[in-house]
Amino acid sequence: MKDKEEGEDIEDSLMKDIYKEKEIEDYTKIKTYKSQDYLSQKKYYKEKFEDGINKELFFHKEKISSMDWLDNYSGANYITGSIDNSIKIWDLNITINSSKQSLSSSSPIMTYHDECTYNISTRNNNDTGFLSSSLDKHIKFWDIRDNNISSKNAHDKAVNYEISHLKFNNDGSQFGFIGKDGKERKDVNKLFIYDFRKFEEIQQINLKQPIYDFVFDKNNDRVFAACDDGSVYSVNIKSSGSNRNSKKSIYGSLFSLNTIDIDSKNKYFITGGNDGLIINYNIEELMSCKTYKKNDLEIKQVMYNYDDRIIACIYEGKNIDFFSTELDDHLFTIYTNINPTFIKWNKKKNVLGYLCEESKNRRSNYDGNGHFFIIPNL
């Protein structure tokens, strides 16, 4: 009986070794496959980005301070605002295929603010108009359906704050902005929510600390605010209920957070701050799940592309970096002549518009140029 038990123990041990070897072999195969798949995808992305082109078009005589894309069928209407007080709407001819990438513009529709135009925002799934704000502390909505826009028929609202980060929510029923009530960067502590139809303020959100950027969630229930102390605040903005204005905070960084964006599926949001880290958060769990990093430079802005596969990032430097959310890795860098200050992906195509700092040469026309990076067939 004893010999039989010993024989069974030896057999069990041999079988365990065989299974273990098989598990190791299977794991090695899976790892090898994943590695090969990763390398092939990385090669694919690299080729597409290397085929991309940087394009520059002349739009204004003075510096462009703001821009956005209208969400129409072609995705080719581009709005620019300048410190020369003008706003121009351009019909861009964008060609993106494996053999050719090009971009050109036609004569613009034009209107004016009384002072420098510093913010422009368009609505999703709507190409009938856009919001703008300027140093005159006015917010205006321009109806462009008749291609004859003017200040006379624009909705106009005067506020008591300097306006930054003017944004529509996902369905266009509300818009918000950060109000600045002092001269210093840190004098920014109020977030204002407006009803678009009535063009009236419906909420003020005071987090008792500087807010540097915010974003509406896709369900129009919450805003996420990036703050000076490295935290992200989730604030309930439903129009009614006991949880209205309830706040939750996440300490995502030891340094200031300067920028935030949300994906199209309302699953994740990303932040960027002074530590050079891009942090990806799960919206429902309010927990960080991934990080991306290329260098230690201060991040100015991060943004998902239209299908959430690519994150674009600008720093305190003359470069724009691109990261893959599929590969969780850095993909490509483009270098600019002057530090980029603002980026905006096209809403339907892999075309990134970006603005740059003022050039030191006052006679240069570079300040009035629009810049684009076009990626073919990605």
Short mmCIF file of C-alpha atoms in Angstrom, two decimals:
data_model
loop_
_atom_site.label_atom_id
_atom_site.label_comp_id
_atom_site.label_asym_id
_atom_site.label_seq_id
_atom_site.Cartn_x
_atom_site.Cartn_y
_atom_site.Cartn_z
CA MET A 1 0.00 0.00 0.00
CA LYS A 2 2.84 2.30 0.93
CA ASP A 3 4.64 1.63 -2.36
CA LYS A 4 1.48 2.48 -4.25
CA GLU A 5 1.09 5.79 -2.43
CA GLU A 6 4.71 6.67 -3.11
CA GLY A 7 4.18 5.81 -6.78
CA GLU A 8 1.13 8.06 -6.91
CA ASP A 9 3.11 10.90 -5.28
CA ILE A 10 5.85 10.56 -7.87
CA GLU A 11 3.25 10.52 -10.68
CA ASP A 12 1.52 13.60 -9.27
CA SER A 13 4.84 15.38 -8.99
CA LEU A 14 5.72 14.52 -12.60
CA MET A 15 2.31 15.70 -13.80
CA LYS A 16 2.72 18.98 -11.91
CA ASP A 17 6.11 19.52 -13.52
CA ILE A 18 4.61 18.83 -16.96
CA TYR A 19 1.76 21.26 -16.34
CA LYS A 20 4.19 23.85 -15.02
CA GLU A 21 6.38 23.51 -18.10
CA LYS A 22 3.29 23.85 -20.30
CA GLU A 23 2.17 26.98 -18.41
CA ILE A 24 5.63 28.50 -18.84
CA GLU A 25 5.59 27.58 -22.53
CA ASP A 26 2.10 29.05 -23.02
CA TYR A 27 3.04 32.19 -21.10
CA THR A 28 6.20 32.57 -23.19
CA LYS A 29 4.14 32.21 -26.40
CA ILE A 30 1.62 34.81 -25.24
CA LYS A 31 4.38 37.17 -24.15
CA THR A 32 6.19 36.71 -27.46
CA TYR A 33 2.95 37.29 -29.39
CA LYS A 34 2.17 40.41 -27.40
CA SER A 35 5.70 41.66 -27.91
CA GLN A 36 5.49 41.07 -31.66
CA ASP A 37 2.05 42.68 -31.79
CA TYR A 38 3.33 45.68 -29.83
CA LEU A 39 6.33 46.10 -32.13
CA SER A 40 4.19 45.84 -35.26
CA GLN A 41 1.72 48.45 -33.91
CA LYS A 42 4.56 50.73 -32.84
CA LYS A 43 6.04 50.44 -36.35
CA TYR A 44 2.63 51.19 -37.88
CA TYR A 45 2.18 54.34 -35.80
CA LYS A 46 5.74 55.48 -36.47
CA GLU A 47 5.25 55.18 -40.23
CA LYS A 48 2.00 57.15 -40.12
CA PHE A 49 3.49 59.95 -38.05
CA GLU A 50 6.60 60.11 -40.24
CA ASP A 51 4.30 60.55 -43.25
CA GLY A 52 2.54 63.44 -41.49
CA ILE A 53 3.22 67.04 -42.44
CA ASN A 54 3.45 70.32 -40.60
CA LYS A 55 1.46 73.01 -42.39
CA GLU A 56 1.41 76.74 -41.77
CA LEU A 57 -1.21 79.19 -43.10
CA PHE A 58 -1.45 82.96 -42.79
CA PHE A 59 -4.66 83.99 -41.01
CA HIS A 60 -4.17 87.33 -39.18
CA LYS A 61 -1.83 90.30 -39.20
CA GLU A 62 -1.30 89.93 -35.44
CA LYS A 63 -1.03 87.04 -33.00
CA ILE A 64 -3.75 84.38 -33.00
CA SER A 65 -4.89 83.98 -29.41
CA SER A 66 -7.65 81.37 -29.76
CA MET A 67 -9.10 78.84 -32.19
CA ASP A 68 -11.54 75.94 -32.54
CA TRP A 69 -13.10 73.62 -35.13
CA LEU A 70 -16.79 73.71 -36.09
CA ASP A 71 -18.44 70.30 -35.89
CA ASN A 72 -19.94 70.02 -39.36
CA TYR A 73 -20.04 67.20 -41.91
CA SER A 74 -16.64 67.89 -43.46
CA GLY A 75 -14.97 68.88 -40.21
CA ALA A 76 -13.10 71.57 -42.12
CA ASN A 77 -14.40 74.87 -40.75
CA TYR A 78 -11.82 76.52 -38.54
CA ILE A 79 -12.34 79.61 -36.34
CA THR A 80 -9.53 81.92 -35.26
CA GLY A 81 -9.51 84.85 -32.86
CA SER A 82 -6.73 87.40 -32.68
CA ILE A 83 -5.36 90.19 -30.51
CA ASP A 84 -6.29 92.47 -33.43
CA ASN A 85 -9.91 92.04 -32.11
CA SER A 86 -11.03 90.06 -35.17
CA ILE A 87 -12.62 86.62 -35.44
CA LYS A 88 -12.41 84.75 -38.73
CA ILE A 89 -14.14 81.59 -39.94
CA TRP A 90 -12.16 79.65 -42.53
CA ASP A 91 -13.25 76.90 -44.88
CA LEU A 92 -10.20 74.65 -44.92
CA ASN A 93 -9.58 72.21 -47.75
CA ILE A 94 -8.02 69.22 -45.98
CA THR A 95 -6.61 66.31 -48.00
CA ILE A 96 -5.44 63.27 -46.04
CA ASN A 97 -4.46 60.03 -47.77
CA SER A 98 -1.47 57.75 -48.18
CA SER A 99 0.00 59.69 -51.09
CA LYS A 100 -0.90 63.29 -50.27
CA GLN A 101 -1.52 65.52 -47.28
CA SER A 102 -2.44 69.13 -47.93
CA LEU A 103 -4.35 72.01 -46.41
CA SER A 104 -5.49 75.33 -47.85
CA SER A 105 -8.01 78.01 -46.88
CA SER A 106 -10.57 80.19 -48.62
CA SER A 107 -11.57 83.78 -47.87
CA PRO A 108 -12.98 84.04 -44.34
CA ILE A 109 -16.21 85.28 -42.83
CA MET A 110 -15.17 87.94 -40.32
CA THR A 111 -16.46 89.78 -37.25
CA TYR A 112 -15.05 91.70 -34.28
CA HIS A 113 -14.94 92.07 -30.50
CA ASP A 114 -14.29 95.49 -28.98
CA GLU A 115 -11.00 94.18 -27.56
CA CYS A 116 -8.63 91.24 -28.00
CA THR A 117 -10.41 87.92 -28.55
CA TYR A 118 -9.03 85.33 -26.13
CA ASN A 119 -11.46 82.39 -26.08
CA ILE A 120 -13.48 80.53 -28.71
CA SER A 121 -15.70 77.49 -28.15
CA THR A 122 -17.92 75.47 -30.50
CA ARG A 123 -20.71 72.98 -29.78
CA ASN A 124 -20.56 69.25 -30.54
CA ASN A 125 -22.79 68.07 -33.41
CA ASN A 126 -23.66 71.65 -34.26
CA ASP A 127 -22.26 74.07 -36.81
CA THR A 128 -24.68 76.97 -36.45
CA GLY A 129 -22.60 79.14 -34.15
CA PHE A 130 -19.89 79.56 -31.53
CA LEU A 131 -19.02 81.37 -28.30
CA SER A 132 -16.24 83.89 -27.89
CA SER A 133 -14.89 86.11 -25.12
CA SER A 134 -12.36 88.91 -24.96
CA LEU A 135 -10.55 91.34 -22.69
CA ASP A 136 -13.68 93.50 -22.65
CA LYS A 137 -15.17 90.87 -20.28
CA HIS A 138 -17.98 90.06 -22.69
CA ILE A 139 -19.15 86.61 -23.81
CA LYS A 140 -20.85 86.49 -27.20
CA PHE A 141 -22.63 83.80 -29.18
CA TRP A 142 -22.44 84.26 -32.93
CA ASP A 143 -25.12 82.74 -35.18
CA ILE A 144 -23.44 81.94 -38.49
CA ARG A 145 -26.26 80.24 -40.38
CA ASP A 146 -26.66 83.13 -42.82
CA ASN A 147 -22.88 83.66 -43.23
CA ASN A 148 -23.38 87.26 -42.20
CA ILE A 149 -22.44 87.52 -38.55
CA SER A 150 -22.14 90.80 -36.72
CA SER A 151 -22.16 92.20 -33.19
CA LYS A 152 -25.68 93.52 -33.73
CA ASN A 153 -27.29 90.08 -33.76
CA ALA A 154 -24.91 88.32 -31.38
CA HIS A 155 -26.05 87.22 -27.92
CA ASP A 156 -23.95 89.30 -25.53
CA LYS A 157 -23.25 88.93 -21.81
CA ALA A 158 -21.02 91.19 -19.72
CA VAL A 159 -19.36 89.62 -16.64
CA ASN A 160 -17.21 90.97 -13.82
CA TYR A 161 -14.28 88.63 -14.34
CA GLU A 162 -11.49 88.05 -16.78
CA ILE A 163 -12.57 84.96 -18.69
CA SER A 164 -10.48 81.90 -19.46
CA HIS A 165 -11.19 78.34 -20.63
CA LEU A 166 -14.60 79.08 -22.15
CA LYS A 167 -16.26 75.71 -22.93
CA PHE A 168 -19.60 74.19 -23.96
CA ASN A 169 -20.87 71.05 -22.24
CA ASN A 170 -21.44 67.93 -24.35
CA ASP A 171 -25.01 68.62 -25.53
CA GLY A 172 -24.57 72.38 -25.87
CA SER A 173 -27.20 73.21 -23.24
CA GLN A 174 -24.70 74.86 -20.90
CA PHE A 175 -21.31 76.51 -21.03
CA GLY A 176 -18.75 77.36 -18.40
CA PHE A 177 -15.63 79.41 -17.83
CA ILE A 178 -13.01 80.14 -15.19
CA GLY A 179 -13.29 83.65 -13.74
CA LYS A 180 -10.13 85.49 -12.72
CA ASP A 181 -10.47 88.28 -10.16
CA GLY A 182 -6.85 89.33 -9.71
CA LYS A 183 -3.63 90.00 -11.55
CA GLU A 184 -1.73 86.89 -10.43
CA ARG A 185 -2.11 83.44 -11.99
CA LYS A 186 -3.33 82.05 -8.66
CA ASP A 187 -6.18 84.57 -8.45
CA VAL A 188 -8.42 82.07 -10.23
CA ASN A 189 -10.82 80.32 -7.91
CA LYS A 190 -14.32 80.41 -9.38
CA LEU A 191 -15.94 78.28 -12.02
CA PHE A 192 -19.12 79.68 -13.60
CA ILE A 193 -21.84 77.59 -15.28
CA TYR A 194 -24.34 79.27 -17.62
CA ASP A 195 -27.59 78.15 -19.20
CA PHE A 196 -27.01 78.56 -22.94
CA ARG A 197 -30.65 79.08 -23.96
CA LYS A 198 -31.27 81.81 -21.39
CA PHE A 199 -27.66 83.04 -21.51
CA GLU A 200 -27.76 83.43 -17.74
CA GLU A 201 -25.60 82.24 -14.87
CA ILE A 202 -27.00 79.21 -13.03
CA GLN A 203 -24.09 78.14 -10.80
CA GLN A 204 -20.88 79.36 -9.22
CA ILE A 205 -18.38 76.79 -8.01
CA ASN A 206 -15.80 78.01 -5.52
CA LEU A 207 -13.11 75.49 -4.60
CA LYS A 208 -11.23 77.99 -2.39
CA GLN A 209 -8.07 77.46 -4.40
CA PRO A 210 -6.85 78.25 -7.93
CA ILE A 211 -8.52 76.35 -10.78
CA TYR A 212 -6.35 76.10 -13.88
CA ASP A 213 -8.59 74.04 -16.19
CA PHE A 214 -11.87 72.13 -16.19
CA VAL A 215 -13.94 69.81 -18.36
CA PHE A 216 -17.61 68.74 -18.48
CA ASP A 217 -18.32 65.02 -18.40
CA LYS A 218 -20.17 63.59 -21.41
CA ASN A 219 -23.39 63.00 -19.42
CA ASN A 220 -23.54 66.69 -18.45
CA ASP A 221 -23.74 65.70 -14.78
CA ARG A 222 -20.31 66.72 -13.50
CA VAL A 223 -17.34 68.94 -14.06
CA PHE A 224 -13.77 67.92 -13.30
CA ALA A 225 -11.44 70.74 -12.26
CA ALA A 226 -7.62 70.68 -12.28
CA CYS A 227 -6.22 72.69 -9.39
CA ASP A 228 -3.09 74.35 -8.09
CA ASP A 229 -2.49 71.89 -5.24
CA GLY A 230 -2.31 68.89 -7.61
CA SER A 231 -5.86 67.74 -6.94
CA VAL A 232 -8.76 67.02 -9.28
CA TYR A 233 -12.23 67.97 -8.05
CA SER A 234 -15.33 66.17 -9.28
CA VAL A 235 -18.34 68.49 -8.81
CA ASN A 236 -21.97 67.47 -9.34
CA ILE A 237 -23.75 70.13 -11.43
CA LYS A 238 -27.18 68.52 -11.89
CA SER A 239 -29.88 71.15 -11.95
CA SER A 240 -31.69 69.71 -8.94
CA GLY A 241 -31.33 67.20 -6.12
CA SER A 242 -29.61 67.00 -2.76
CA ASN A 243 -26.26 66.10 -4.32
CA ARG A 244 -26.01 69.29 -6.37
CA ASN A 245 -22.59 70.92 -5.98
CA SER A 246 -21.33 67.93 -3.95
CA LYS A 247 -17.57 67.63 -4.38
CA LYS A 248 -15.01 64.83 -4.36
CA SER A 249 -11.30 65.45 -4.64
CA ILE A 250 -8.44 63.24 -5.82
CA TYR A 251 -4.86 64.12 -5.05
CA GLY A 252 -3.20 63.07 -8.27
CA SER A 253 0.07 65.00 -8.07
CA LEU A 254 2.39 66.79 -5.66
CA PHE A 255 2.61 69.62 -8.20
CA SER A 256 0.12 71.96 -9.85
CA LEU A 257 -2.21 70.49 -12.47
CA ASN A 258 -2.49 72.78 -15.47
CA THR A 259 -4.71 70.86 -17.88
CA ILE A 260 -7.45 68.23 -18.07
CA ASP A 261 -9.37 66.44 -20.84
CA ILE A 262 -11.98 63.68 -21.04
CA ASP A 263 -12.37 60.86 -23.58
CA SER A 264 -15.34 60.56 -25.93
CA LYS A 265 -16.74 57.47 -24.15
CA ASN A 266 -16.84 59.11 -20.72
CA LYS A 267 -14.62 56.40 -19.22
CA TYR A 268 -11.35 58.20 -18.57
CA PHE A 269 -9.91 61.65 -18.09
CA ILE A 270 -6.29 62.78 -18.24
CA THR A 271 -4.35 65.52 -16.47
CA GLY A 272 -0.97 67.16 -16.97
CA GLY A 273 1.04 69.24 -14.53
CA ASN A 274 4.33 70.75 -13.49
CA ASP A 275 5.97 67.36 -12.90
CA GLY A 276 5.80 66.38 -16.60
CA LEU A 277 3.40 63.50 -15.88
CA ILE A 278 0.24 62.72 -17.85
CA ILE A 279 -2.07 60.80 -15.51
CA ASN A 280 -5.03 58.77 -16.78
CA TYR A 281 -7.98 58.33 -14.37
CA ASN A 282 -10.98 56.00 -14.35
CA ILE A 283 -14.02 58.27 -14.09
CA GLU A 284 -16.32 55.97 -12.12
CA GLU A 285 -13.69 54.86 -9.60
CA LEU A 286 -11.95 58.26 -9.53
CA MET A 287 -8.60 56.48 -9.41
CA SER A 288 -5.47 56.82 -11.52
CA CYS A 289 -4.81 53.82 -13.75
CA LYS A 290 -1.99 54.83 -16.14
CA THR A 291 0.78 57.38 -16.47
CA TYR A 292 2.70 58.70 -19.47
CA LYS A 293 5.95 60.64 -19.42
CA LYS A 294 8.48 61.84 -21.97
CA ASN A 295 10.47 64.44 -19.99
CA ASP A 296 10.36 66.57 -16.83
CA LEU A 297 9.14 69.76 -18.47
CA GLU A 298 6.00 71.52 -17.22
CA ILE A 299 2.94 70.38 -19.20
CA LYS A 300 0.75 73.15 -20.60
CA GLN A 301 -2.02 71.13 -22.23
CA VAL A 302 -3.08 67.54 -22.99
CA MET A 303 -5.87 66.43 -25.32
CA TYR A 304 -7.37 63.20 -26.70
CA ASN A 305 -7.88 62.94 -30.46
CA TYR A 306 -11.40 62.29 -31.79
CA ASP A 307 -11.30 58.48 -31.33
CA ASP A 308 -9.25 58.53 -28.08
CA ARG A 309 -6.33 56.54 -29.52
CA ILE A 310 -3.83 59.39 -29.34
CA ILE A 311 -2.98 61.97 -26.68
CA ALA A 312 -1.24 65.17 -27.77
CA CYS A 313 0.80 67.11 -25.23
CA ILE A 314 2.60 70.47 -25.19
CA TYR A 315 5.24 71.60 -22.69
CA GLU A 316 7.39 74.57 -21.76
CA GLY A 317 9.47 73.83 -24.83
CA LYS A 318 9.51 73.79 -28.63
CA ASN A 319 7.93 70.40 -29.14
CA ILE A 320 4.62 68.52 -29.24
CA ASP A 321 4.55 64.90 -28.08
CA PHE A 322 2.09 62.17 -29.01
CA PHE A 323 1.22 59.11 -26.91
CA SER A 324 -0.78 55.97 -27.73
CA THR A 325 -3.57 54.90 -25.38
CA GLU A 326 -3.51 51.45 -27.04
CA LEU A 327 0.21 50.85 -26.53
CA ASP A 328 0.54 53.01 -23.39
CA ASP A 329 3.69 54.47 -24.86
CA HIS A 330 5.23 57.54 -26.47
CA LEU A 331 4.82 57.58 -30.25
CA PHE A 332 6.31 60.64 -31.85
CA THR A 333 7.60 64.19 -31.34
CA ILE A 334 7.31 67.17 -33.67
CA TYR A 335 9.49 70.23 -33.14
CA THR A 336 8.35 73.83 -33.60
CA ASN A 337 10.21 77.10 -34.18
CA ILE A 338 8.49 78.81 -31.25
CA ASN A 339 6.98 77.35 -28.07
CA PRO A 340 3.43 76.05 -28.68
CA THR A 341 0.80 77.48 -26.32
CA PHE A 342 -2.46 75.82 -27.33
CA ILE A 343 -3.61 72.69 -29.21
CA LYS A 344 -6.96 71.55 -30.62
CA TRP A 345 -7.69 68.30 -32.46
CA ASN A 346 -10.10 68.34 -35.38
CA LYS A 347 -13.41 66.74 -34.33
CA LYS A 348 -13.47 64.20 -37.17
CA LYS A 349 -9.92 63.84 -38.50
CA ASN A 350 -6.38 63.36 -37.23
CA VAL A 351 -5.44 66.99 -37.79
CA LEU A 352 -3.99 68.90 -34.85
CA GLY A 353 -4.22 72.69 -34.90
CA TYR A 354 -1.82 74.56 -32.63
CA LEU A 355 -0.85 78.12 -31.67
CA CYS A 356 2.56 79.47 -30.65
CA GLU A 357 4.01 82.22 -28.48
CA GLU A 358 4.65 85.65 -29.93
CA SER A 359 7.91 85.87 -31.84
CA LYS A 360 10.58 88.29 -30.65
CA ASN A 361 10.76 89.81 -34.12
CA ARG A 362 7.87 92.29 -34.21
CA ARG A 363 8.02 92.47 -37.99
CA SER A 364 7.48 88.75 -38.31
CA ASN A 365 4.18 87.51 -39.75
CA TYR A 366 4.66 84.24 -37.87
CA ASP A 367 2.36 85.37 -35.03
CA GLY A 368 -0.66 85.56 -37.32
CA ASN A 369 -0.15 82.10 -38.77
CA GLY A 370 -2.16 78.99 -38.00
CA HIS A 371 -0.20 75.76 -37.54
CA PHE A 372 -1.38 72.23 -38.30
CA PHE A 373 0.01 68.72 -38.09
CA ILE A 374 -1.75 66.34 -40.48
CA ILE A 375 -1.52 62.54 -39.95
CA PRO A 376 -2.60 60.39 -42.93
CA ASN A 377 -4.93 57.36 -42.70
CA LEU A 378 -4.39 56.60 -39.03
#
